[in-house]
Structures are given as structure tokens and as C-alpha cells.
PDB file of C-alpha atoms and ligand atoms in Angstrom:
ATOM      1  CA  UNK A 487    -130.947 -43.470 193.376  1.00 65.00           C
ATOM      2  CA  UNK A 488    -131.788 -43.070 189.631  1.00 68.00           C
ATOM      3  CA  UNK A 489    -129.599 -45.768 188.527  1.00 74.00           C
ATOM      4  CA  UNK A 490    -131.972 -48.414 190.569  1.00 76.00           C
ATOM      5  CA  UNK A 491    -135.112 -46.220 189.774  1.00 69.00           C
ATOM      6  CA  UNK A 492    -134.661 -46.884 185.422  1.00 70.00           C
ATOM      7  CA  UNK A 493    -133.609 -50.560 186.191  1.00 75.00           C
ATOM      8  CA  UNK A 494    -136.770 -51.043 187.403  1.00 73.00           C
ATOM      9  CA  UNK A 495    -138.715 -49.485 185.527  1.00 72.00           C
ATOM     10  CA  UNK A 496    -137.100 -51.486 182.440  1.00 76.00           C
ATOM     11  CA  UNK A 497    -137.462 -54.485 183.755  1.00 77.00           C
ATOM     12  CA  UNK A 498    -141.382 -53.958 183.673  1.00 75.00           C
ATOM     13  CA  UNK A 499    -141.241 -52.722 180.386  1.00 83.00           C
ATOM     14  CA  UNK A 500    -141.271 -49.011 180.699  1.00 81.00           C
ATOM     15  CA  UNK A 501    -138.872 -48.740 178.017  1.00 82.00           C
ATOM     16  CA  UNK A 502    -141.290 -49.670 175.062  1.00 87.00           C
ATOM     17  CA  UNK A 503    -144.235 -47.806 177.457  1.00 91.00           C
ATOM     18  CA  UNK A 504    -141.923 -44.707 176.904  1.00 92.00           C
ATOM     19  CA  UNK A 505    -142.118 -45.334 172.854  1.00 93.00           C
ATOM     20  CA  UNK A 506    -145.243 -45.705 172.793  1.00 93.00           C
ATOM     21  CA  UNK A 507    -146.690 -42.705 174.945  1.00 95.00           C
ATOM     22  CA  UNK A 508    -144.666 -40.480 173.072  1.00 96.00           C
ATOM     23  CA  UNK A 509    -145.808 -42.272 169.681  1.00 92.00           C
ATOM     24  CA  UNK A 510    -149.232 -42.305 170.284  1.00 88.00           C
ATOM     25  CA  UNK A 511    -150.462 -40.260 173.321  1.00 95.00           C
ATOM     26  CA  UNK A 512    -147.898 -37.153 173.156  1.00 97.00           C
ATOM     27  CA  UNK A 513    -148.440 -36.242 169.578  1.00 95.00           C
ATOM     28  CA  UNK A 514    -145.209 -33.926 169.850  1.00 97.00           C
ATOM     29  CA  UNK A 515    -144.137 -32.227 167.308  1.00 97.00           C
ATOM     30  CA  UNK A 516    -140.191 -31.564 165.945  1.00 97.00           C
ATOM     31  CA  UNK A 517    -139.074 -28.473 166.705  1.00 97.00           C
ATOM     32  CA  UNK A 518    -142.055 -28.295 169.576  1.00 98.00           C
ATOM     33  CA  UNK A 519    -141.067 -26.246 173.031  1.00 98.00           C
ATOM     34  CA  UNK A 520    -141.456 -28.612 175.523  1.00 98.00           C
ATOM     35  CA  UNK A 521    -141.624 -28.637 179.680  1.00 98.00           C
ATOM     36  CA  UNK A 522    -140.950 -31.968 181.448  1.00 98.00           C
ATOM     37  CA  UNK A 523    -142.472 -31.356 184.701  1.00 98.00           C
ATOM     38  CA  UNK A 524    -141.539 -33.669 187.568  1.00 98.00           C
ATOM     39  CA  UNK A 525    -138.622 -35.091 184.402  1.00 98.00           C
ATOM     40  CA  UNK A 526    -136.541 -37.869 187.025  1.00 97.00           C
ATOM     41  CA  UNK A 527    -133.951 -38.839 185.312  1.00 96.00           C
ATOM     42  CA  UNK A 528    -135.506 -37.572 182.075  1.00 97.00           C
ATOM     43  CA  UNK A 529    -135.489 -40.499 180.647  1.00 94.00           C
ATOM     44  CA  UNK A 530    -138.213 -39.795 177.858  1.00 96.00           C
ATOM     45  CA  UNK A 531    -135.778 -37.154 176.511  1.00 98.00           C
ATOM     46  CA  UNK A 532    -134.488 -40.156 174.631  1.00 96.00           C
ATOM     47  CA  UNK A 533    -137.790 -41.299 172.706  1.00 96.00           C
ATOM     48  CA  UNK A 534    -138.776 -37.823 171.513  1.00 98.00           C
ATOM     49  CA  UNK A 535    -138.158 -36.103 167.592  1.00 96.00           C
ATOM     50  CA  UNK A 536    -135.908 -32.901 168.233  1.00 97.00           C
ATOM     51  CA  UNK A 537    -137.554 -30.909 170.198  1.00 98.00           C
ATOM     52  CA  UNK A 538    -136.529 -27.043 172.839  1.00 98.00           C
ATOM     53  CA  UNK A 539    -136.592 -29.069 176.135  1.00 98.00           C
ATOM     54  CA  UNK A 540    -136.432 -27.982 179.916  1.00 98.00           C
ATOM     55  CA  UNK A 541    -137.256 -30.883 181.886  1.00 98.00           C
ATOM     56  CA  UNK A 542    -137.645 -29.246 185.549  1.00 98.00           C
ATOM     57  CA  UNK A 543    -137.120 -31.587 189.133  1.00 98.00           C
ATOM     58  CA  UNK A 544    -136.897 -31.053 192.579  1.00 95.00           C
ATOM     59  CA  UNK A 545    -134.125 -33.556 192.548  1.00 97.00           C
ATOM     60  CA  UNK A 546    -130.906 -32.513 192.277  1.00 98.00           C
ATOM     61  CA  UNK A 547    -129.538 -36.727 191.564  1.00 98.00           C
ATOM     62  CA  UNK A 548    -131.708 -36.963 188.985  1.00 98.00           C
ATOM     63  CA  UNK A 549    -131.520 -33.392 186.952  1.00 98.00           C
ATOM     64  CA  UNK A 550    -127.149 -34.275 187.748  1.00 98.00           C
ATOM     65  CA  UNK A 551    -128.155 -37.649 185.713  1.00 98.00           C
ATOM     66  CA  UNK A 552    -130.178 -36.332 183.598  1.00 98.00           C
ATOM     67  CA  UNK A 553    -127.547 -33.738 181.950  1.00 98.00           C
ATOM     68  CA  UNK A 554    -124.678 -36.585 182.438  1.00 98.00           C
ATOM     69  CA  UNK A 555    -126.662 -38.593 179.529  1.00 97.00           C
ATOM     70  CA  UNK A 556    -127.544 -36.250 178.104  1.00 98.00           C
ATOM     71  CA  UNK A 557    -126.140 -33.505 177.427  1.00 96.00           C
ATOM     72  CA  UNK A 558    -126.637 -30.373 175.221  1.00 95.00           C
ATOM     73  CA  UNK A 559    -129.929 -32.064 173.755  1.00 97.00           C
ATOM     74  CA  UNK A 560    -131.688 -30.314 176.291  1.00 98.00           C
ATOM     75  CA  UNK A 561    -131.774 -28.258 179.923  1.00 98.00           C
ATOM     76  CA  UNK A 562    -132.336 -28.955 183.171  1.00 98.00           C
ATOM     77  CA  UNK A 563    -133.346 -27.102 186.274  1.00 98.00           C
ATOM     78  CA  UNK A 564    -133.110 -28.964 189.530  1.00 97.00           C
ATOM     79  CA  UNK A 565    -136.224 -26.419 190.898  1.00 96.00           C
ATOM     80  CA  UNK A 566    -139.928 -26.642 191.602  1.00 95.00           C
ATOM     81  CA  UNK A 567    -142.182 -25.432 188.808  1.00 94.00           C
ATOM     82  CA  UNK A 568    -143.276 -23.013 190.151  1.00 92.00           C
ATOM     83  CA  UNK A 569    -140.347 -21.206 190.286  1.00 94.00           C
ATOM     84  CA  UNK A 570    -140.502 -20.556 186.086  1.00 93.00           C
ATOM     85  CA  UNK A 571    -142.954 -17.806 185.958  1.00 88.00           C
ATOM     86  CA  UNK A 572    -140.774 -15.544 188.571  1.00 89.00           C
ATOM     87  CA  UNK A 573    -137.733 -16.777 186.152  1.00 91.00           C
ATOM     88  CA  UNK A 574    -140.345 -15.311 183.533  1.00 91.00           C
ATOM     89  CA  UNK A 575    -139.853 -19.433 181.747  1.00 94.00           C
ATOM     90  CA  UNK A 576    -142.786 -19.679 179.744  1.00 95.00           C
ATOM     91  CA  UNK A 577    -144.626 -19.652 176.152  1.00 97.00           C
ATOM     92  CA  UNK A 578    -144.667 -23.767 176.467  1.00 98.00           C
ATOM     93  CA  UNK A 579    -145.889 -25.895 173.268  1.00 98.00           C
ATOM     94  CA  UNK A 580    -146.577 -28.865 175.266  1.00 98.00           C
ATOM     95  CA  UNK A 581    -146.023 -29.859 179.098  1.00 98.00           C
ATOM     96  CA  UNK A 582    -146.573 -33.731 180.339  1.00 98.00           C
ATOM     97  CA  UNK A 583    -146.022 -34.298 183.781  1.00 98.00           C
ATOM     98  CA  UNK A 584    -144.956 -38.525 183.676  1.00 97.00           C
ATOM     99  CA  UNK A 585    -145.678 -40.704 186.813  1.00 96.00           C
ATOM    100  CA  UNK A 586    -146.303 -37.307 189.120  1.00 98.00           C
ATOM    101  CA  UNK A 587    -150.454 -36.395 189.807  1.00 98.00           C
ATOM    102  CA  UNK A 588    -150.210 -39.070 191.946  1.00 98.00           C
ATOM    103  CA  UNK A 589    -147.650 -38.663 194.106  1.00 97.00           C
ATOM    104  CA  UNK A 590    -149.488 -35.583 194.915  1.00 97.00           C
ATOM    105  CA  UNK A 591    -151.872 -35.139 197.425  1.00 97.00           C
ATOM    106  CA  UNK A 592    -155.161 -32.811 195.628  1.00 98.00           C
ATOM    107  CA  UNK A 593    -154.073 -29.856 197.001  1.00 97.00           C
ATOM    108  CA  UNK A 594    -149.830 -29.615 195.830  1.00 97.00           C
ATOM    109  CA  UNK A 595    -151.378 -31.558 192.189  1.00 97.00           C
ATOM    110  CA  UNK A 596    -153.452 -28.311 191.793  1.00 97.00           C
ATOM    111  CA  UNK A 597    -150.859 -26.183 192.400  1.00 96.00           C
ATOM    112  CA  UNK A 598    -148.943 -28.060 190.385  1.00 97.00           C
ATOM    113  CA  UNK A 599    -150.815 -27.360 187.239  1.00 97.00           C
ATOM    114  CA  UNK A 600    -151.984 -23.801 187.901  1.00 97.00           C
ATOM    115  CA  UNK A 601    -148.078 -23.435 187.661  1.00 96.00           C
ATOM    116  CA  UNK A 602    -148.262 -25.392 184.658  1.00 97.00           C
ATOM    117  CA  UNK A 603    -151.591 -23.457 183.503  1.00 97.00           C
ATOM    118  CA  UNK A 604    -149.857 -20.271 182.969  1.00 95.00           C
ATOM    119  CA  UNK A 605    -146.034 -22.120 180.550  1.00 96.00           C
ATOM    120  CA  UNK A 606    -147.949 -22.632 178.390  1.00 97.00           C
ATOM    121  CA  UNK A 607    -148.655 -20.340 175.598  1.00 97.00           C
ATOM    122  CA  UNK A 608    -152.398 -19.916 173.887  1.00 96.00           C
ATOM    123  CA  UNK A 609    -153.165 -23.202 172.532  1.00 95.00           C
ATOM    124  CA  UNK A 610    -150.879 -25.582 174.182  1.00 97.00           C
ATOM    125  CA  UNK A 611    -151.296 -28.745 176.262  1.00 97.00           C
ATOM    126  CA  UNK A 612    -150.353 -30.291 179.114  1.00 98.00           C
ATOM    127  CA  UNK A 613    -150.239 -34.751 179.329  1.00 98.00           C
ATOM    128  CA  UNK A 614    -150.036 -36.442 182.361  1.00 98.00           C
ATOM    129  CA  UNK A 615    -149.693 -40.017 182.666  1.00 98.00           C
ATOM    130  CA  UNK A 616    -150.109 -41.893 185.694  1.00 98.00           C
ATOM    131  CA  UNK A 617    -151.226 -44.856 187.026  1.00 97.00           C
ATOM    132  CA  UNK A 618    -155.071 -46.074 187.563  1.00 98.00           C
ATOM    133  CA  UNK A 619    -157.930 -46.946 189.719  1.00 98.00           C
ATOM    134  CA  UNK A 620    -160.904 -48.865 187.934  1.00 98.00           C
ATOM    135  CA  UNK A 621    -163.940 -50.600 188.884  1.00 97.00           C
ATOM    136  CA  UNK A 622    -163.894 -53.108 187.798  1.00 97.00           C
ATOM    137  CA  UNK A 623    -160.299 -53.793 187.580  1.00 98.00           C
ATOM    138  CA  UNK A 624    -157.275 -56.613 187.072  1.00 97.00           C
ATOM    139  CA  UNK A 625    -156.280 -57.606 190.122  1.00 97.00           C
ATOM    140  CA  UNK A 626    -152.533 -57.568 189.220  1.00 96.00           C
ATOM    141  CA  UNK A 627    -153.664 -54.337 187.539  1.00 96.00           C
ATOM    142  CA  UNK A 628    -155.011 -53.475 190.707  1.00 97.00           C
ATOM    143  CA  UNK A 629    -152.024 -54.553 193.564  1.00 96.00           C
ATOM    144  CA  UNK A 630    -149.132 -52.851 191.213  1.00 94.00           C
ATOM    145  CA  UNK A 631    -151.348 -49.436 191.705  1.00 95.00           C
ATOM    146  CA  UNK A 632    -151.892 -50.017 195.512  1.00 94.00           C
ATOM    147  CA  UNK A 633    -148.103 -51.067 196.184  1.00 94.00           C
ATOM    148  CA  UNK A 634    -146.953 -47.342 194.010  1.00 94.00           C
ATOM    149  CA  UNK A 635    -144.502 -45.599 195.868  1.00 93.00           C
ATOM    150  CA  UNK A 636    -147.401 -42.140 195.140  1.00 96.00           C
ATOM    151  CA  UNK A 637    -150.622 -41.928 197.865  1.00 97.00           C
ATOM    152  CA  UNK A 638    -152.858 -40.837 195.628  1.00 98.00           C
ATOM    153  CA  UNK A 639    -153.032 -42.930 192.541  1.00 98.00           C
ATOM    154  CA  UNK A 640    -156.609 -41.670 191.876  1.00 98.00           C
ATOM    155  CA  UNK A 641    -159.493 -43.291 190.078  1.00 98.00           C
ATOM    156  CA  UNK A 642    -160.597 -41.710 186.907  1.00 98.00           C
ATOM    157  CA  UNK A 643    -163.322 -39.194 188.068  1.00 98.00           C
ATOM    158  CA  UNK A 644    -160.443 -38.385 190.609  1.00 98.00           C
ATOM    159  CA  UNK A 645    -157.996 -36.857 187.761  1.00 98.00           C
ATOM    160  CA  UNK A 646    -160.714 -35.414 185.774  1.00 98.00           C
ATOM    161  CA  UNK A 647    -161.528 -33.527 189.058  1.00 97.00           C
ATOM    162  CA  UNK A 648    -158.367 -31.475 189.589  1.00 97.00           C
ATOM    163  CA  UNK A 649    -158.029 -31.229 186.012  1.00 98.00           C
ATOM    164  CA  UNK A 650    -161.649 -29.892 185.901  1.00 97.00           C
ATOM    165  CA  UNK A 651    -160.460 -27.668 188.550  1.00 96.00           C
ATOM    166  CA  UNK A 652    -157.347 -25.386 186.579  1.00 97.00           C
ATOM    167  CA  UNK A 653    -158.412 -26.091 182.574  1.00 98.00           C
ATOM    168  CA  UNK A 654    -161.309 -25.722 180.616  1.00 95.00           C
ATOM    169  CA  UNK A 655    -160.408 -28.428 178.127  1.00 96.00           C
ATOM    170  CA  UNK A 656    -159.415 -31.571 179.432  1.00 97.00           C
ATOM    171  CA  UNK A 657    -160.102 -35.755 179.176  1.00 98.00           C
ATOM    172  CA  UNK A 658    -159.118 -38.863 180.838  1.00 98.00           C
ATOM    173  CA  UNK A 659    -158.620 -41.771 178.634  1.00 98.00           C
ATOM    174  CA  UNK A 660    -157.716 -45.040 180.205  1.00 98.00           C
ATOM    175  CA  UNK A 661    -155.135 -47.372 178.698  1.00 97.00           C
ATOM    176  CA  UNK A 662    -154.640 -50.921 179.568  1.00 97.00           C
ATOM    177  CA  UNK A 663    -150.903 -52.017 177.277  1.00 94.00           C
ATOM    178  CA  UNK A 664    -148.901 -49.543 177.784  1.00 94.00           C
ATOM    179  CA  UNK A 665    -146.342 -52.757 179.386  1.00 93.00           C
ATOM    180  CA  UNK A 666    -145.505 -55.724 179.595  1.00 88.00           C
ATOM    181  CA  UNK A 667    -147.553 -56.853 183.192  1.00 90.00           C
ATOM    182  CA  UNK A 668    -151.160 -55.818 183.986  1.00 95.00           C
ATOM    183  CA  UNK A 669    -151.471 -52.210 184.399  1.00 96.00           C
ATOM    184  CA  UNK A 670    -153.747 -49.360 183.949  1.00 97.00           C
ATOM    185  CA  UNK A 671    -152.508 -46.518 183.602  1.00 97.00           C
ATOM    186  CA  UNK A 672    -154.484 -42.676 183.226  1.00 98.00           C
ATOM    187  CA  UNK A 673    -154.533 -40.284 180.441  1.00 98.00           C
ATOM    188  CA  UNK A 674    -155.175 -36.879 180.981  1.00 98.00           C
ATOM    189  CA  UNK A 675    -155.152 -34.169 178.339  1.00 98.00           C
ATOM    190  CA  UNK A 676    -155.458 -30.642 179.044  1.00 98.00           C
ATOM    191  CA  UNK A 677    -156.175 -27.117 177.752  1.00 96.00           C
ATOM    192  CA  UNK A 678    -157.205 -23.744 177.590  1.00 89.00           C
TER     193      UNK A 678
HETATM  194  C1  SAM B1272    -141.789 -40.283 189.922  1.00 81.41           C
HETATM  195  S1  SAM B1272    -141.173 -39.513 189.567  1.00 81.41           S
HETATM  196  C2  SAM B1272    -141.535 -39.707 187.535  1.00 81.41           C
HETATM  197  C3  SAM B1272    -140.114 -39.183 186.828  1.00 81.41           C
HETATM  198  C4  SAM B1272    -139.904 -39.514 185.311  1.00 81.41           C
HETATM  199  N1  SAM B1272    -140.786 -38.168 184.798  1.00 81.41           N
HETATM  200  C5  SAM B1272    -140.496 -40.199 185.122  1.00 81.41           C
HETATM  201  O1  SAM B1272    -140.999 -40.659 184.108  1.00 81.41           O
HETATM  202  O2  SAM B1272    -139.311 -41.786 185.055  1.00 81.41           O
HETATM  203  C6  SAM B1272    -141.751 -37.796 189.983  1.00 81.41           C
HETATM  204  C7  SAM B1272    -141.316 -37.017 189.853  1.00 81.41           C
HETATM  205  O3  SAM B1272    -141.401 -35.409 190.037  1.00 81.41           O
HETATM  206  C8  SAM B1272    -141.267 -34.674 190.924  1.00 81.41           C
HETATM  207  N2  SAM B1272    -141.753 -33.540 191.398  1.00 81.41           N
HETATM  208  C9  SAM B1272    -142.636 -33.669 192.243  1.00 81.41           C
HETATM  209  N3  SAM B1272    -143.735 -32.470 192.151  1.00 81.41           N
HETATM  210  C10 SAM B1272    -142.331 -31.572 191.698  1.00 81.41           C
HETATM  211  C11 SAM B1272    -142.911 -29.692 191.420  1.00 81.41           C
HETATM  212  N4  SAM B1272    -143.544 -29.653 192.055  1.00 81.41           N
HETATM  213  N5  SAM B1272    -141.599 -29.293 191.011  1.00 81.41           N
HETATM  214  C12 SAM B1272    -140.687 -30.536 190.069  1.00 81.41           C
HETATM  215  N6  SAM B1272    -140.421 -31.826 190.501  1.00 81.41           N
HETATM  216  C13 SAM B1272    -141.340 -32.345 191.209  1.00 81.41           C
HETATM  217  C14 SAM B1272    -140.398 -35.158 191.824  1.00 81.41           C
HETATM  218  O4  SAM B1272    -138.927 -35.010 192.470  1.00 81.41           O
HETATM  219  C15 SAM B1272    -139.853 -36.856 191.423  1.00 81.41           C
HETATM  220  O5  SAM B1272    -138.781 -37.351 190.468  1.00 81.41           O
END
């Protein structure tokens, strides 16, 4: 339900969070080739500079919503990210996965990371943003992380372990200032 999803995200401040993620997390430059894995309705595209954007998601509904909203501003594919290599779609400067890893168990998340690795150009980067469990943690932030629909919200070490199994250079940074409500995010940065 793309409209319900986008409405809830707006309520908790996801719109201003997206602006902040673009401004000081993603470091995407005008002209970059960007792959958005698990793009959903591609809300982030409204905040990106002029880029060569491909959004991919299993969900036909999300991809239809993205096409209706953004038209030619990007390309949108209803498929699994693992299909890109077979189609010869590689060579991205930046791959992003916003709110995706915490929906995937370790085996699926590592598989997705390997697919992403193969889609990057040399020197390319992969950036993920997900909810984070911390010890200690603001009780509201902890509750929201526990209530998330994603069954695999991880600690900093959990996200690090995933990324380290596939990428040579990684960092996982906590951010607690992205939403209007108390919330902890993990920013996972990977490169080859
Ligand atoms: C919580 S949504 C995040 C949507 C969007 N990135 C955002 O920030 O609003 C996670 C999405 O990842 C997609 N997804 C998960 N694994 C995927 C894969 N291997 N290939 C394509 N899409 C995937 C799901 O279909 C779902 O729409």
C-alpha cells in the first residue's frame, strides 16, 4: 500500500530525515550512476541531485507508484537485485539500500550484499540506512526498533559482521538525530 507507507513515513519525520540523509550521509554527486536497492516508492529520488537513477524492488505496486510519480527522472525495475548482473546492468558509482537490510535474515542480507558488490564500479560505494539496537538506548527508540516490521533489526556489531563478510572497507555509524521521535539509525558504509 504505497500511499499508507508514505503517509506513515511523513508522520514520523521521514521526509526531513531523507533530506538529511541525502545532505550528510549519502554524498551523492550530480551525474552519479545510482542504484537504489529495495527502492519502495522511490521517495528518496525527490531529494537527490540530477543523477542517473535506477530503482529496483520486488514489489510491482511500489514500482508502479514510483513510475507514476517520477516518470522519466529515473528508471524503475520490478525485480530481485540478483537479476541485474544477468542483464548486464552494472557499473554504479553509489548503491543505496534504505531500510532494507533489517527485513532480511543474515543469509539473504549477505546475498544482497554480494549482488551489490558485483554491481559497483571500481571505487564505488554502498551505503545502507537501517534501525539500530543499542545498549544502552533511549526506551522509546528501543521500543520503536522492536516494533519495526523488519524482523532483523541488528546491533552495530550485527551490521558490521554482515558487511565485513563481503566488503574490504566498512564502517557502521550510529545516528540518533534523523527522525522527529527518539530513534537510532545505523549508517553502514561499504567499499571494495
Ligand atoms: C522497508 S522497504 C524500504 C523502501 C525504501 N527504500 C524506503 O526507504 O522507503 C524495503 C523494500 O526492500 C525490497 N527488497 C528487499 N530485498 C530485495 C531484493 N533482493 N531485491 C529487490 N527488492 C528487495 C522490498 O520489496 C521492500 O519494498
